[in-house]
Coordinates of C-alpha atoms in Angstrom, one line a residue:
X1 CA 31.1 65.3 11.2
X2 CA 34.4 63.4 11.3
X3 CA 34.3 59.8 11.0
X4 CA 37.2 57.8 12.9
X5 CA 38.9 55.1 11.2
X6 CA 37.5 52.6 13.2
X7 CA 33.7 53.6 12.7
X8 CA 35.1 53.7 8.8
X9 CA 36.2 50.0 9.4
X10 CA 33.5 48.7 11.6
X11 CA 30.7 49.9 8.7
X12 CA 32.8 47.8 5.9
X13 CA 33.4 45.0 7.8
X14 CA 29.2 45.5 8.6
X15 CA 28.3 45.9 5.3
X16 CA 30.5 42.9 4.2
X17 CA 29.3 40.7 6.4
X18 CA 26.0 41.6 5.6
X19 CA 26.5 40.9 2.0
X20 CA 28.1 37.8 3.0
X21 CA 25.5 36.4 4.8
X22 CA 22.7 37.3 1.9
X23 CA 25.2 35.7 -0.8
X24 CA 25.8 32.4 1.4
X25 CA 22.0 31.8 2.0
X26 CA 21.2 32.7 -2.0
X27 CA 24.0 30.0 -2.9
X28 CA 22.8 27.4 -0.3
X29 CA 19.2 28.3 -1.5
X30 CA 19.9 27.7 -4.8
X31 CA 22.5 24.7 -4.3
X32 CA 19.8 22.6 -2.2
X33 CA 16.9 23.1 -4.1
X34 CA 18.9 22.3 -6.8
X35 CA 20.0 19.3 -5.4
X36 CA 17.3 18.4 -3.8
X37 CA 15.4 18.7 -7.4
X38 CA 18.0 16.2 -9.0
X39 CA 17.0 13.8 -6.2
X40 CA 13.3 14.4 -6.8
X41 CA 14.1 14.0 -10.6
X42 CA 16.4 10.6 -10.1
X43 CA 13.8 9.3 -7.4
X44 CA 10.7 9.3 -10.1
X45 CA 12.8 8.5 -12.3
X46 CA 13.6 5.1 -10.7
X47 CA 10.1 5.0 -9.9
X48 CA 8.9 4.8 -13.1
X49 CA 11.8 2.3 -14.5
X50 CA 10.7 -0.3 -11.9
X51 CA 6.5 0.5 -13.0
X52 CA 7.9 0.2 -16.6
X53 CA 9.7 -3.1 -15.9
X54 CA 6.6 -4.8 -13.6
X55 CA 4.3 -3.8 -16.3
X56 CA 6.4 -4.8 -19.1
X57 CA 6.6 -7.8 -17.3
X58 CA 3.0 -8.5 -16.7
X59 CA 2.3 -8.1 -20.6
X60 CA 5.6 -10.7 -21.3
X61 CA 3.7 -13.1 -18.6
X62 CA 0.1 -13.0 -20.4
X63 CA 1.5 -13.4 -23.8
X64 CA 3.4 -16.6 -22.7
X65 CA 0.5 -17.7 -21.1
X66 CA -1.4 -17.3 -24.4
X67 CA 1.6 -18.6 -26.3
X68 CA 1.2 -21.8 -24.4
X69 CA -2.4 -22.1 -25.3
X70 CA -1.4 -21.4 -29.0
X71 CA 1.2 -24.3 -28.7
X72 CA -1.2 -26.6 -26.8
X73 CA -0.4 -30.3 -29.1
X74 CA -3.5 -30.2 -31.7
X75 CA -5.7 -27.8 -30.0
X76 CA -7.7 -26.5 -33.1
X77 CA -8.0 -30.6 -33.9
X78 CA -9.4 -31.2 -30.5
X79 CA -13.5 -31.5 -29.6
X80 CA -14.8 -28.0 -29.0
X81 CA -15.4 -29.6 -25.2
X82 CA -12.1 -30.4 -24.8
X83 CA -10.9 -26.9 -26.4
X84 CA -13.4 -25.4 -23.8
X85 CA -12.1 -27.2 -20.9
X86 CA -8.3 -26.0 -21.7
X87 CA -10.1 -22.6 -22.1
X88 CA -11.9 -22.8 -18.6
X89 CA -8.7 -24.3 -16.4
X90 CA -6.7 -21.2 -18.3
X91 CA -9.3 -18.6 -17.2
X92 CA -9.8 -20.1 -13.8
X93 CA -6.3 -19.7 -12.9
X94 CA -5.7 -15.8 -14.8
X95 CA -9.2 -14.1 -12.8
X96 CA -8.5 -11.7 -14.7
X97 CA -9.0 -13.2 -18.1
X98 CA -12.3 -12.4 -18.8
X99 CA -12.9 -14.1 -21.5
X100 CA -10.2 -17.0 -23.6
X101 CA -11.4 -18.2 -27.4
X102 CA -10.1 -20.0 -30.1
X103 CA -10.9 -18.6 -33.3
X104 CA -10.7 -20.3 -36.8
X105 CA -9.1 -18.5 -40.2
X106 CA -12.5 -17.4 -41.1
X107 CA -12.7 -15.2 -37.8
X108 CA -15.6 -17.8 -36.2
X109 CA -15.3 -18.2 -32.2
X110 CA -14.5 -22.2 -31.8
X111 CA -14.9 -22.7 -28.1
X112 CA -15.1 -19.7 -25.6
X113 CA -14.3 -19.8 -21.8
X114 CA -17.8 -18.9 -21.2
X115 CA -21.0 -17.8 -23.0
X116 CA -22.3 -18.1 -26.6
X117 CA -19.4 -17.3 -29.2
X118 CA -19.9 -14.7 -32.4
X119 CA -17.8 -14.0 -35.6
X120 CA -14.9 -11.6 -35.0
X121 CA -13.8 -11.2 -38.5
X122 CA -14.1 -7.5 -38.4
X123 CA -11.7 -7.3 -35.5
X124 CA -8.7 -5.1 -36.1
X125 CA -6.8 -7.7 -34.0
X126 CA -8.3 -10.7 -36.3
X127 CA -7.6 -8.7 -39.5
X128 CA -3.6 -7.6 -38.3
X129 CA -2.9 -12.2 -37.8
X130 CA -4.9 -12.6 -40.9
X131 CA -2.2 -9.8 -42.9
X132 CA 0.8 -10.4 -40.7
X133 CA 0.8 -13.7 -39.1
X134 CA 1.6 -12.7 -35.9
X135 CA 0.2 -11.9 -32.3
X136 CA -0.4 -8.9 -31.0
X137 CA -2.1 -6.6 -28.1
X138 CA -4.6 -4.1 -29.0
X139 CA -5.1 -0.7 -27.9
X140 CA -7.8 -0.3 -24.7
X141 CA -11.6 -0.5 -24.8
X142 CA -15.0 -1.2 -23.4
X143 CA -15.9 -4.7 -23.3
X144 CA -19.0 -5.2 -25.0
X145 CA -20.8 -7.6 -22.8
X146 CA -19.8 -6.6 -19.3
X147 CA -18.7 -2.8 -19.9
X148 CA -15.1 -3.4 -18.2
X149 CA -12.1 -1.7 -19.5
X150 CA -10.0 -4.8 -21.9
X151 CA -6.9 -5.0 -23.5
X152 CA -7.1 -8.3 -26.2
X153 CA -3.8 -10.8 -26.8
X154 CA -4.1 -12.6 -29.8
X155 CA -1.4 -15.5 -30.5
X156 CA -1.0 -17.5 -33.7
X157 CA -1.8 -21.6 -34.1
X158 CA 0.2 -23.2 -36.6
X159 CA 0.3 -26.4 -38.4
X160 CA 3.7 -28.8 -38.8
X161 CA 4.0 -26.6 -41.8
X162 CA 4.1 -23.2 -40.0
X163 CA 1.0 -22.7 -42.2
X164 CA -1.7 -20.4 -39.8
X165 CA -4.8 -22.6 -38.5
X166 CA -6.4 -20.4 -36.1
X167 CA -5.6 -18.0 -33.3
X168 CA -6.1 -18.2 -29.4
X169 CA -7.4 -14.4 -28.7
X170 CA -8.0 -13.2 -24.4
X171 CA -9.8 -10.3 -23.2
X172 CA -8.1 -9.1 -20.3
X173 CA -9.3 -6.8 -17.9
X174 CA -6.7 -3.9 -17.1
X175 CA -7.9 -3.9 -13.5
X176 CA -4.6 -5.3 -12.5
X177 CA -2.1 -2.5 -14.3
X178 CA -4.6 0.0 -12.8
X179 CA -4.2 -1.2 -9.4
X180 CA -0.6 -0.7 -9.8
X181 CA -0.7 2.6 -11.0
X182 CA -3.0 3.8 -8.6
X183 CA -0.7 2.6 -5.7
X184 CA 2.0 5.0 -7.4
X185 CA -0.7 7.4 -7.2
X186 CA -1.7 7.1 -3.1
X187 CA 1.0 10.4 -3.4
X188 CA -1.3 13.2 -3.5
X189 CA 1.5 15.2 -4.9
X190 CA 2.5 12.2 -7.5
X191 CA 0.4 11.7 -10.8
X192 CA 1.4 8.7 -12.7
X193 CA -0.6 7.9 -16.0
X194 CA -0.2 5.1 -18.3
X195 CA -1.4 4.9 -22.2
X196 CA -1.8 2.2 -24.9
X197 CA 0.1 2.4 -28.6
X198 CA -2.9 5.1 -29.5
X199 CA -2.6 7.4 -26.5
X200 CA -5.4 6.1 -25.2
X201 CA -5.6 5.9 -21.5
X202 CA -5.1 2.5 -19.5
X203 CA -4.4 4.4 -15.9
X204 CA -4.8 7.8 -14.5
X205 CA -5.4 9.5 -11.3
X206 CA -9.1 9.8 -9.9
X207 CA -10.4 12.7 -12.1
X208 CA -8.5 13.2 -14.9
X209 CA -9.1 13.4 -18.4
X210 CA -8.1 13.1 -22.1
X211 CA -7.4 16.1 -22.0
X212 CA -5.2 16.6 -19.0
X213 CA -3.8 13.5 -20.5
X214 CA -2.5 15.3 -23.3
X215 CA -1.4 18.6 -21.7
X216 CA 0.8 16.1 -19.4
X217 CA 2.2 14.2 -22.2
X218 CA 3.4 17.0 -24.3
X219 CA 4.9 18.1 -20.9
X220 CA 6.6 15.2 -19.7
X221 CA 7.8 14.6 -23.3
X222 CA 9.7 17.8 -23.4
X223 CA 10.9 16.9 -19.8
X224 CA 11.9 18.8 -16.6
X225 CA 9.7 21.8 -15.1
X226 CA 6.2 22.6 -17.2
X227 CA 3.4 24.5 -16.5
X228 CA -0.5 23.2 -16.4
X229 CA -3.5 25.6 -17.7
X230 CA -4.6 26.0 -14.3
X231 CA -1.0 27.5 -13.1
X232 CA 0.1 24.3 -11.9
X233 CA 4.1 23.7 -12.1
X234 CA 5.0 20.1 -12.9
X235 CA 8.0 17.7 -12.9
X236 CA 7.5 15.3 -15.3
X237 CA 9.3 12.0 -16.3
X238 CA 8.3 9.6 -19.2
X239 CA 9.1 6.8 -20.5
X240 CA 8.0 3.8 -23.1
X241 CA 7.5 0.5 -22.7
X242 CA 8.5 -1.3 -25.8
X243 CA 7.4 -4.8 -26.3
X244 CA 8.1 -4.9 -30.9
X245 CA 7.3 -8.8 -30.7
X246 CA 3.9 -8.0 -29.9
X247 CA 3.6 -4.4 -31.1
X248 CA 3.5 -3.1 -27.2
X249 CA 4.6 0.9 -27.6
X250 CA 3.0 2.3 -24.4
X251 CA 3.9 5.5 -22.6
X252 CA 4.3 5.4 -18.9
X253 CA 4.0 9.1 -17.4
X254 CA 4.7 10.1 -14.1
X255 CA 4.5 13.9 -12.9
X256 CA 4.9 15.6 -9.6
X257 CA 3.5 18.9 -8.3
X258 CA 6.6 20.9 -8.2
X259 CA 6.2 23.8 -5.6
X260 CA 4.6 20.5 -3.3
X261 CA 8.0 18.5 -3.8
X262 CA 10.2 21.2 -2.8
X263 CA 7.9 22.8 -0.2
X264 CA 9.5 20.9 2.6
X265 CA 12.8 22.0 1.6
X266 CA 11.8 25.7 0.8
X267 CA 10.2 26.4 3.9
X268 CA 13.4 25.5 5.6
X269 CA 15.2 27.3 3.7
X270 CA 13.2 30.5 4.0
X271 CA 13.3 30.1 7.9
X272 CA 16.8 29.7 7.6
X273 CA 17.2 32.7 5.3
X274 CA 15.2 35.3 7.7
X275 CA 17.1 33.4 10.7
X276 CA 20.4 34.1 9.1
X277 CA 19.6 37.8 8.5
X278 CA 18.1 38.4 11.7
X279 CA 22.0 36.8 12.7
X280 CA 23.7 39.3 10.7
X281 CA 22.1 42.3 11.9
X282 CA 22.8 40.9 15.7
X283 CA 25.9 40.5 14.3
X284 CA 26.6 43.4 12.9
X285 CA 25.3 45.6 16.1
X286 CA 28.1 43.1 18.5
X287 CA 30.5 42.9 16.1
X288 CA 33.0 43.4 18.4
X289 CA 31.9 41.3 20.9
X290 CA 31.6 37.9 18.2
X291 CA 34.0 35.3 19.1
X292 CA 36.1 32.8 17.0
X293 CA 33.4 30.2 18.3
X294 CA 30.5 31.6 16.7
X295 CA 33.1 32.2 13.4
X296 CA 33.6 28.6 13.3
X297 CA 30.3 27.8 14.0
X298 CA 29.5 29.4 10.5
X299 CA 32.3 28.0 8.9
X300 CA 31.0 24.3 10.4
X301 CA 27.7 25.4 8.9
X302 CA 29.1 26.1 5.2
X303 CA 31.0 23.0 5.5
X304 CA 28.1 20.5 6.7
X305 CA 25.6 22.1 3.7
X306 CA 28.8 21.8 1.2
X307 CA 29.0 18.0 2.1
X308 CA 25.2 17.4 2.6
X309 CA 24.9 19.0 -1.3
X310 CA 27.6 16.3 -2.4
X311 CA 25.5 13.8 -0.9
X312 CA 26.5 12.8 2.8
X313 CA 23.5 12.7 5.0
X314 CA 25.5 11.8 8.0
X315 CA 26.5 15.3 8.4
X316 CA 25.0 17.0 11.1
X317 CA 25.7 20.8 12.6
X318 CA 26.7 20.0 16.6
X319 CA 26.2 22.6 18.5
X320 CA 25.0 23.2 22.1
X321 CA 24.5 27.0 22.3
X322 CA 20.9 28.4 22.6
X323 CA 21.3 31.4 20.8
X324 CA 20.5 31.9 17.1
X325 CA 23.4 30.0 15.5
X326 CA 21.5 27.3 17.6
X327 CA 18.3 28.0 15.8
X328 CA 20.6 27.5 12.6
X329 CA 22.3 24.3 13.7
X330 CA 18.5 23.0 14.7
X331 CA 16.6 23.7 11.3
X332 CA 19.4 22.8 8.8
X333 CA 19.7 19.7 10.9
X334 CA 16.1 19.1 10.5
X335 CA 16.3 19.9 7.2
X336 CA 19.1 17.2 6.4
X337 CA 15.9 14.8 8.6
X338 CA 14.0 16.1 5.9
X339 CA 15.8 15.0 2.5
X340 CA 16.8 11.3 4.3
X341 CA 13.0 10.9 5.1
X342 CA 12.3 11.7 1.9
X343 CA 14.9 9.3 0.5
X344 CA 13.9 6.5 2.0
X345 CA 10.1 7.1 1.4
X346 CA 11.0 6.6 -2.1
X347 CA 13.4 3.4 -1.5
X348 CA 10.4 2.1 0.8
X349 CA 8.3 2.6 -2.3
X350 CA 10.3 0.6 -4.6
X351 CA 10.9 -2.1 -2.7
X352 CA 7.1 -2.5 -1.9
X353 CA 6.4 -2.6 -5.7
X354 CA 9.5 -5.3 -6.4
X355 CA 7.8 -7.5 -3.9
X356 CA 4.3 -7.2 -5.5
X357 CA 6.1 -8.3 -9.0
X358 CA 7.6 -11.3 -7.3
X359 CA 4.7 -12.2 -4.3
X360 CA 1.6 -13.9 -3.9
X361 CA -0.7 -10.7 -2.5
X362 CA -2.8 -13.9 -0.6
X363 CA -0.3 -16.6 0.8
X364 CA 3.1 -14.4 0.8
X365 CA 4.4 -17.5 -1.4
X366 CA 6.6 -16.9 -4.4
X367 CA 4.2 -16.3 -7.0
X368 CA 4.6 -18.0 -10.6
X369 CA 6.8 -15.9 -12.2
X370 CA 9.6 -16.0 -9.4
X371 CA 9.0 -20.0 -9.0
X372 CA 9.7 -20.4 -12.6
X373 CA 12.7 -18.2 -12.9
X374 CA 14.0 -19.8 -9.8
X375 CA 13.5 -22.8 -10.3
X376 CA 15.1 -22.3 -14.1
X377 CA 18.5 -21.1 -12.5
X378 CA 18.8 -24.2 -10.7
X379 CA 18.4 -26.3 -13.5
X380 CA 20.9 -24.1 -15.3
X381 CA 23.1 -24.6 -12.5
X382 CA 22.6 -28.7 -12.5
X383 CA 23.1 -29.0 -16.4
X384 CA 25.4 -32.1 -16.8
X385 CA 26.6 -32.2 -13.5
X386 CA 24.3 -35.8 -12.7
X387 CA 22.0 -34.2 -10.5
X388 CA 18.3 -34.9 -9.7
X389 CA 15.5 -33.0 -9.2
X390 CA 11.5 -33.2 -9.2
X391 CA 8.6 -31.2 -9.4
X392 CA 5.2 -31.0 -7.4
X393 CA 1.6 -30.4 -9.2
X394 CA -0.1 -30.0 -6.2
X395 CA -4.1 -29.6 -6.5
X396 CA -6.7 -29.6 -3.2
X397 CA -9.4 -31.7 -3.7
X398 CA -12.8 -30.2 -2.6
X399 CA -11.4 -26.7 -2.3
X400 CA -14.6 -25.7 -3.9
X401 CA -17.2 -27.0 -1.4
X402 CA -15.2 -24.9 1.3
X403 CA -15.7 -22.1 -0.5
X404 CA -19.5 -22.2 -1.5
X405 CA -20.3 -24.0 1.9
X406 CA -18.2 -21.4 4.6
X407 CA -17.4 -18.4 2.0
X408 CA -14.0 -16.9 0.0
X409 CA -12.9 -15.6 3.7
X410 CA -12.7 -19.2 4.7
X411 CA -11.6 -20.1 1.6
X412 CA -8.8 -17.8 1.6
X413 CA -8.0 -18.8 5.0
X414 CA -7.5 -22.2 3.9
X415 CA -5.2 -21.1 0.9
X416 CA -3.2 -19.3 3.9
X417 CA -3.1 -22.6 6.3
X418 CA -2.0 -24.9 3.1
X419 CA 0.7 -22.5 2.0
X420 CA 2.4 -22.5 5.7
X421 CA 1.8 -26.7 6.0
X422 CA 4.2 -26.6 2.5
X423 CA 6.4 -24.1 3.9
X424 CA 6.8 -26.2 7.0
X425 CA 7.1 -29.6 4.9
X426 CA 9.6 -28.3 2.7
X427 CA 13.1 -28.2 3.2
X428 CA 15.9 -25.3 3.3
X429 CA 16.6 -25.7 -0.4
X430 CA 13.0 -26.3 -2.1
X431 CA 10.7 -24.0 -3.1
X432 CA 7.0 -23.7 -2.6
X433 CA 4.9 -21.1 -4.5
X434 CA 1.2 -20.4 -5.5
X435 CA 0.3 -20.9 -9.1
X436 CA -3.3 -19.4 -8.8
X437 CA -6.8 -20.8 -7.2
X438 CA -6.3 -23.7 -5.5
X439 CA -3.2 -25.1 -7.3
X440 CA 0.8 -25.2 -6.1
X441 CA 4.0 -26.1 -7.0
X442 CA 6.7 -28.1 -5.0
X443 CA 10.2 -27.8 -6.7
X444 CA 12.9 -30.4 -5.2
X445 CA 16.3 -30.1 -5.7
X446 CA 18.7 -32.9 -5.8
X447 CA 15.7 -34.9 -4.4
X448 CA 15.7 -38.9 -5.2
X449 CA 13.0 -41.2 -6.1
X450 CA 12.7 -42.2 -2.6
X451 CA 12.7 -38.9 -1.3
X452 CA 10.3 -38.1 -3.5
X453 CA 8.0 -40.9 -2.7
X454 CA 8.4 -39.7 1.2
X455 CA 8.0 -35.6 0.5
X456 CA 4.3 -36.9 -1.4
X457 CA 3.1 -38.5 1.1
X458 CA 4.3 -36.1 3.9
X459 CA 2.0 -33.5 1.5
X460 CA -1.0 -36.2 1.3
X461 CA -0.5 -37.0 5.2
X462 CA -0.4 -32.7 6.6
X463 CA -3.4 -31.8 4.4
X464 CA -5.8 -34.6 5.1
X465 CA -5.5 -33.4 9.1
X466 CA -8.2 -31.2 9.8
X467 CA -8.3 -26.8 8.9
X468 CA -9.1 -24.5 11.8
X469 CA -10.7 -21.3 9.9
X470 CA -12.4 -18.1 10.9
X471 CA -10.6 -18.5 14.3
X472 CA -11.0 -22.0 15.0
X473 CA -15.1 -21.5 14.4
X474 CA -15.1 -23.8 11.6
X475 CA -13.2 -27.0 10.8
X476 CA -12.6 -28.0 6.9
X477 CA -11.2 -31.0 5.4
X478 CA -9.6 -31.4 2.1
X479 CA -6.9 -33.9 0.4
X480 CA -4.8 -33.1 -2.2
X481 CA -3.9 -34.4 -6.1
X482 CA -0.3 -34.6 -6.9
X483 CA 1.6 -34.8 -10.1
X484 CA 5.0 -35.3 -9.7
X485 CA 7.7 -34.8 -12.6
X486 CA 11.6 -35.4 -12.3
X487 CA 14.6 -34.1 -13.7
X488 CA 16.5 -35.1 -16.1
X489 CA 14.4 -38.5 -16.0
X490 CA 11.1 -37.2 -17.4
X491 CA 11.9 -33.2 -18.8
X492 CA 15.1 -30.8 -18.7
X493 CA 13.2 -27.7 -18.8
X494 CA 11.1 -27.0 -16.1
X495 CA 7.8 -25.9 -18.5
X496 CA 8.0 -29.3 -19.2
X497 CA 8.1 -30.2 -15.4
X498 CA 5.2 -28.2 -15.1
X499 CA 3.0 -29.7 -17.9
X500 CA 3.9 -33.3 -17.4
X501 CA 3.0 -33.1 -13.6
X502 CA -0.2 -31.2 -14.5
X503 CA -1.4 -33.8 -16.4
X504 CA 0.0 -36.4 -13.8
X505 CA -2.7 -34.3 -11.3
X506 CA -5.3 -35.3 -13.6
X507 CA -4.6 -38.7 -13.2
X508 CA -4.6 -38.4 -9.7
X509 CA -7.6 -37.0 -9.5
X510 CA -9.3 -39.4 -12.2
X511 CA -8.0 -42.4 -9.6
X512 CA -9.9 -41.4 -6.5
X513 CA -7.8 -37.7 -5.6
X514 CA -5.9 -38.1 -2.1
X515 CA -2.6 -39.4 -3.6
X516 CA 0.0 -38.9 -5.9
X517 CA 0.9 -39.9 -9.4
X518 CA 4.7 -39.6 -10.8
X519 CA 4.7 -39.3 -14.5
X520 CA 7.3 -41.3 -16.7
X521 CA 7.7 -39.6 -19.7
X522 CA 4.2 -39.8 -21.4
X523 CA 3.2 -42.4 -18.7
X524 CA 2.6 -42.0 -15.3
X525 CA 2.7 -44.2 -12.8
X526 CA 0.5 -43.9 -9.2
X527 CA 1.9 -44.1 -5.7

């Protein structure tokens, strides 16, 4: 049979298009999954920097903590009840220290935080100070006495001639670090594991083991795609968190179920895929009735996945028809919905963790560590230019009857009410944050003595009045002690600050509690 020309034509122009069409959706497959990959890839990868950093930061904040215990004037000099009573306040403040000693050359517990004290010369931790002279962290383990998983911080105690005198060791629970990981890992397709200088594990998701530790370890080592022994295909990311100081060389794992990750993306794609061949055979069998609209329509299409894969999610495909390059224009539109969604799930993510590091979970105040670097850049910022500034140790009195008379819900409520009474007292440049329990700092800049005088007793005046709790059920009174320190008259750093107007508190609360007491170098002097 003789073929025409035209029929010649039509069927290579057919089989082109054809080919066209399967060779577009295979490079658009392949370009967005790619992409999409890298995004997934860059996405943990931030992730896991900002874990790193918050944990890093967590194990900087203890050891300082510790450090100023170790650097406490004459601590190993001091009674064992007054060693115990630094230890207590310490612990009281840190929940999560369970348990604060100091510990003598010969490796015998001085005073403890709580409960009877035992040699600990056969520590590893006690025998690294005795060799080394310095502080470190150990690896994980099971407390002894109350089963909990503990990490221990030992730091050095010196004498005027640098010459070791005893160490201040704490036991601290790792309930925190795993509470952090375990947000990371409310993903069901995110795994994030964390592990001590020995591999030993810290955090994991619900259910694993050293041994799936160690299969995802020599995964995420190697990086990119890897394969579990059950069939599983991972993406892994890992990093260390290096603290040499204190001989910190943890790894930080985080993994994601591959086919789960890309699933959103795949099934769109495979829709689209079928839809476009389904096109190209319509196509094929009207090819002479296609118009230049539906031509550009594809061209559109090429052009919005071309820009999308360089990383413009305002692209969108516009078109009104309700044929199939409709269909088209709808799921790679919803597929664009897609990746954004999944963008800013991750950026929502991050950001919750940042304001954990920098939040009190109870009050919503600035926590310690943002109050202190804060309040550090403004003094930065005032160095030798004259101006003033002061500091609140602010302490309620009887904060503990509340609590055993009413409950920790009323208790907590309480914490809440002072908090916003602060908030409301202070002005548009000072800061207000919780330091832990019942205790809060005030920082004032540029404030002058008699402004300081009047912002004490506005604190002493709002929280005598009386605390509505539990929904206006119960009524609660407390005062507060205050110990007030100014810059540059009393300190220039603001750990200074903070020590002088604790023990400016104390002498408030030794004189009766319901006032304030402004120190004056070593002396302090009540208002």
């Amino acid at each position: 049979m003789k073929v025409s020309i035209n029929e010649k034509y039509t069927a290579v122009v057919s089989t082109a298009l054809l080919a066209t069409v399967l060779a577009f959706m295979g490079i658009v497959h392949v370009a967005v999954v790619g992409y999409y990959e890298q995004k997934v890839r860059m996405g943990d990868s931030q992730l896991t920097h900002i874990l790193a950093t918050h944990i890093e930061r967590n194990i900087r904040a203890e050891d300082e903590v510790i450090g100023m215990l170790a650097d406490y004037p004459d601590i190993m000099e001091r009674p064992v009840e007054q060693q115990q009573f630094i230890l207590l306040k310490t612990a009281r403040n840190h929940p999560h220290y369970e348990l604060l000693s100091t510990v003598d050359m010969n490796g015998d517990q001085i005073a403890r935080s709580w409960g009877e004290g035992g040699p600990r010369g056969d520590r590893a931790w006690f025998q690294d100070f005795k060799r080394t002279h310095h502080g470190a962290i150990s690896d994980v383990y099971v407390s002894r006495s109350t089963g909990n998983d503990i990490v221990t911080i030992t730091k050095g105690i010196f004498d005027a001639s640098r010459n070791p005198v005893g160490l201040i060791m704490a036991d601290i629970r790792t309930t925190d670090l795993k509470n952090l990981i375990q947000s990371a890992n409310s993903d069901p397709d995110c795994e994030v594991y964390l592990l001590d200088n020995g591999q030993n594990i810290i955090a994991a998701p619900d259910g694993r083991d050293a041994d799936d530790v160690g299969d995802v370890l020599a995964g995420a080592q190697d990086g990119g795609l890897f394969t579990m022994d059950d069939g599983r295909r991972l993406i892994g990311v890992y990093q260390t968190i290096d603290i040499p100081e204190i001989n910190v060389h943890w790894s930080l794992m985080l993994v994601r179920d591959y086919d789960a990750a890309l699933a959103p993306v795949t099934s769109i794609l495979q829709r689209t895929l079928v839809l476009g061949i389904i096109i190209a055979l319509i196509a094929i069998a009207v090819l002479y009735s296609m118009d230049r609209r539906v031509t550009r329509g594809f061209l559109r299409a090429g052009q919005v996945i071309r820009l999308v894969g360089q990383g413009d999610y305002s692209q969108r495909f516009e078109y009104r028809g309700t044929d199939e390059l409709g269909d088209i224009a709808k799921n790679l539109n919803h597929m664009i919905d897609l990746l954004v969604c999944a963008q800013e799930k991750q950026q929502a993510a991050a950001h919750k963790i940042q304001a954990m590091a920098y939040h009190d979970s109870l009050t919503g105040l600035p926590n310690r560590r943002h109050f202190m670097n804060t309040a550090r850049r403004v003094l930065v910022e005032a160095y030798g230019k004259d101006r003033l500034a002061a500091l609140f140790f602010i302490d309620l009195d009887k904060f503990k009857e509340v609590n055993d008379t009413y409950g920790h819900a009323a208790g907590d409520d309480l914490l809440i009410e002072v908090g916003r009474r602060l908030i409301a007292i202070a002005g548009r440049t000072e800061i207000v944050c919780r330091l832990g329990g019942d205790e809060f700092l005030m920082f004032l800049p540029g404030a002058n003595d008699l402004e300081i005088e009047q912002k004490g007793q506005a604190v002493i005046d709002s929280l005598e009045q009386p605390f509505r709790l539990a929904g206006g059920d119960i009524e609660a009174h407390v005062s507060a002690s205050i110990g007030i320190a100014r810059y540059p008259t009393d300190a220039r750093t603001v750990d200074d600050l903070v020590q002088l107007a604790d023990a400016a508190m104390y002498v408030a609360k030794q004189n009766g509690r319901g006032r304030y007491v402004v120190t004056n170098g070593k002396k302090t002097e009540e208002a």
